[in-house]
Amino acid sequence: MDVISQLQEQVNTVASVAFNTFGSLQRDAPSVRLSASYPEPPPTAAEDASSFAEQPKLMSAALVKAAKQVLLSELFFFFDALVAGLPLPEGGEEAQLKRIADLQAENDAVGQELQKQLEAAEKELKLVQELFSQATDNCFNLKKPE
């Protein structure tokens, strides 16, 4: 059975559980007085009321379970589609390991270059902070800049 058919079957299961839940709630719900002009609805047996109180909980649990199954199936379908869209590795495991080693070497070289740039930027920042400090001191002391 293909994935689409499985999804359709599970969606049908959710719909069936939902229809059964709503139908049972409509059928088994205790009577409610709609207006003061209507007579009081007939009392229900105590056992009917207790079974009705549990019925929505059981049916909602079944509905949630069916919905979760559909969601899981959709996630698996989505991941299968993603995996199917990935390019196939070329050259086998050795080529992949070589590619990983090349990428690691490139990453190390870029990391070293970034470290050098960071150190240069920190030196420049210290110089700018010193110049700013001197400028503020000169402004407070009313000295002319040198």
Short mmCIF file of C-alpha atoms in Angstrom, two decimals:
data_model
loop_
_atom_site.label_atom_id
_atom_site.label_comp_id
_atom_site.label_asym_id
_atom_site.label_seq_id
_atom_site.Cartn_x
_atom_site.Cartn_y
_atom_site.Cartn_z
CA MET A 1 0.00 0.00 0.00
CA ASP A 2 1.49 3.34 -0.98
CA VAL A 3 1.83 6.30 1.36
CA ILE A 4 -1.04 8.29 -0.15
CA SER A 5 -3.45 5.40 0.34
CA GLN A 6 -2.32 4.99 3.94
CA LEU A 7 -2.85 8.70 4.60
CA GLN A 8 -6.29 8.57 3.00
CA GLU A 9 -7.24 5.55 5.11
CA GLN A 10 -6.14 7.28 8.31
CA VAL A 11 -7.99 10.49 7.42
CA ASN A 12 -11.09 8.37 6.84
CA THR A 13 -10.57 6.80 10.28
CA VAL A 14 -10.38 10.24 11.90
CA ALA A 15 -13.53 11.33 10.09
CA SER A 16 -15.36 8.16 11.13
CA VAL A 17 -14.36 8.58 14.78
CA ALA A 18 -15.41 12.25 14.68
CA PHE A 19 -18.80 11.46 13.16
CA ASN A 20 -19.41 8.69 15.69
CA THR A 21 -18.40 11.00 18.54
CA PHE A 22 -20.70 13.81 17.45
CA GLY A 23 -23.56 11.43 16.73
CA SER A 24 -23.25 9.73 20.09
CA LEU A 25 -23.10 13.05 21.89
CA GLN A 26 -26.23 14.22 20.14
CA ARG A 27 -28.05 10.95 20.75
CA ASP A 28 -27.01 10.36 24.37
CA ALA A 29 -26.83 13.89 25.73
CA PRO A 30 -29.25 14.52 28.59
CA SER A 31 -32.27 16.63 27.72
CA VAL A 32 -32.07 20.35 28.39
CA ARG A 33 -34.97 22.72 28.87
CA LEU A 34 -34.95 25.23 26.02
CA SER A 35 -37.38 27.77 27.40
CA ALA A 36 -39.46 28.42 30.47
CA SER A 37 -42.60 27.84 28.38
CA TYR A 38 -41.61 24.22 27.69
CA PRO A 39 -42.20 21.52 30.28
CA GLU A 40 -39.32 20.07 32.27
CA PRO A 41 -37.55 17.28 30.31
CA PRO A 42 -37.99 13.77 31.68
CA PRO A 43 -35.29 12.75 34.17
CA THR A 44 -32.69 10.27 33.01
CA ALA A 45 -31.56 7.28 34.99
CA ALA A 46 -28.50 7.77 37.19
CA GLU A 47 -26.59 5.07 35.33
CA ASP A 48 -27.25 6.78 31.99
CA ALA A 49 -25.88 10.07 33.33
CA SER A 50 -22.72 8.44 34.65
CA SER A 51 -22.08 6.56 31.41
CA PHE A 52 -22.71 9.74 29.43
CA ALA A 53 -20.18 11.60 31.58
CA GLU A 54 -17.45 9.08 30.65
CA GLN A 55 -18.43 8.70 27.00
CA PRO A 56 -17.14 12.10 25.76
CA LYS A 57 -13.78 11.48 27.45
CA LEU A 58 -13.37 8.08 25.81
CA MET A 59 -14.48 9.32 22.41
CA SER A 60 -12.29 12.41 22.52
CA ALA A 61 -9.32 10.21 23.47
CA ALA A 62 -10.05 7.99 20.43
CA LEU A 63 -10.34 11.07 18.21
CA VAL A 64 -7.03 12.49 19.45
CA LYS A 65 -5.34 9.11 18.96
CA ALA A 66 -6.57 8.87 15.37
CA ALA A 67 -5.50 12.45 14.64
CA LYS A 68 -2.02 11.77 16.05
CA GLN A 69 -1.68 8.75 13.78
CA VAL A 70 -2.52 10.89 10.76
CA LEU A 71 -0.05 13.53 11.84
CA LEU A 72 2.71 10.96 12.31
CA SER A 73 1.98 9.48 8.91
CA GLU A 74 2.14 12.92 7.32
CA LEU A 75 5.47 13.60 9.04
CA PHE A 76 6.89 10.31 7.80
CA PHE A 77 5.63 11.10 4.31
CA PHE A 78 7.27 14.54 4.49
CA PHE A 79 10.59 13.12 5.70
CA ASP A 80 10.50 10.41 3.04
CA ALA A 81 10.01 13.11 0.42
CA LEU A 82 12.92 15.11 1.85
CA VAL A 83 15.22 12.08 1.89
CA ALA A 84 14.20 11.16 -1.64
CA GLY A 85 15.12 14.67 -2.74
CA LEU A 86 18.65 14.47 -1.35
CA PRO A 87 21.41 13.96 -3.89
CA LEU A 88 22.94 10.51 -3.94
CA PRO A 89 26.53 10.33 -2.70
CA GLU A 90 29.04 9.96 -5.48
CA GLY A 91 32.09 7.76 -5.15
CA GLY A 92 31.07 5.86 -2.06
CA GLU A 93 32.29 6.18 1.50
CA GLU A 94 35.92 7.00 0.65
CA ALA A 95 34.89 9.99 -1.47
CA GLN A 96 32.60 11.20 1.31
CA LEU A 97 35.40 10.92 3.90
CA LYS A 98 37.76 12.84 1.58
CA ARG A 99 35.10 15.52 1.08
CA ILE A 100 34.61 15.77 4.85
CA ALA A 101 38.39 16.11 5.37
CA ASP A 102 38.58 18.82 2.69
CA LEU A 103 35.69 20.73 4.25
CA GLN A 104 37.30 20.44 7.70
CA ALA A 105 40.60 21.79 6.35
CA GLU A 106 38.76 24.67 4.65
CA ASN A 107 36.87 25.34 7.87
CA ASP A 108 40.15 25.44 9.84
CA ALA A 109 41.74 27.87 7.36
CA VAL A 110 38.72 30.18 7.48
CA GLY A 111 38.72 29.94 11.28
CA GLN A 112 42.36 31.00 11.46
CA GLU A 113 41.72 33.93 9.13
CA LEU A 114 38.75 35.02 11.24
CA GLN A 115 40.88 34.75 14.39
CA LYS A 116 43.51 37.05 12.81
CA GLN A 117 40.82 39.53 11.82
CA LEU A 118 39.36 39.41 15.33
CA GLU A 119 42.74 40.15 16.90
CA ALA A 120 43.31 43.06 14.50
CA ALA A 121 39.83 44.42 15.28
CA GLU A 122 40.49 44.16 19.03
CA LYS A 123 43.77 46.12 18.63
CA GLU A 124 41.97 48.78 16.60
CA LEU A 125 39.20 48.95 19.21
CA LYS A 126 41.76 49.53 21.98
CA LEU A 127 43.38 52.30 19.95
CA VAL A 128 40.01 53.98 19.30
CA GLN A 129 39.10 53.69 23.00
CA GLU A 130 42.41 55.33 23.99
CA LEU A 131 41.92 58.14 21.47
CA PHE A 132 38.35 58.65 22.69
CA SER A 133 39.55 58.74 26.29
CA GLN A 134 42.18 61.34 25.40
CA ALA A 135 39.64 63.42 23.51
CA THR A 136 37.19 63.39 26.42
CA ASP A 137 39.98 64.26 28.87
CA ASN A 138 41.03 67.17 26.66
CA CYS A 139 37.43 68.39 26.46
CA PHE A 140 37.00 68.26 30.22
CA ASN A 141 40.35 69.94 30.87
CA LEU A 142 39.75 72.48 28.09
CA LYS A 143 43.03 71.57 26.41
CA LYS A 144 43.59 72.03 22.74
CA PRO A 145 44.09 68.76 20.87
CA GLU A 146 47.69 68.00 19.99
#
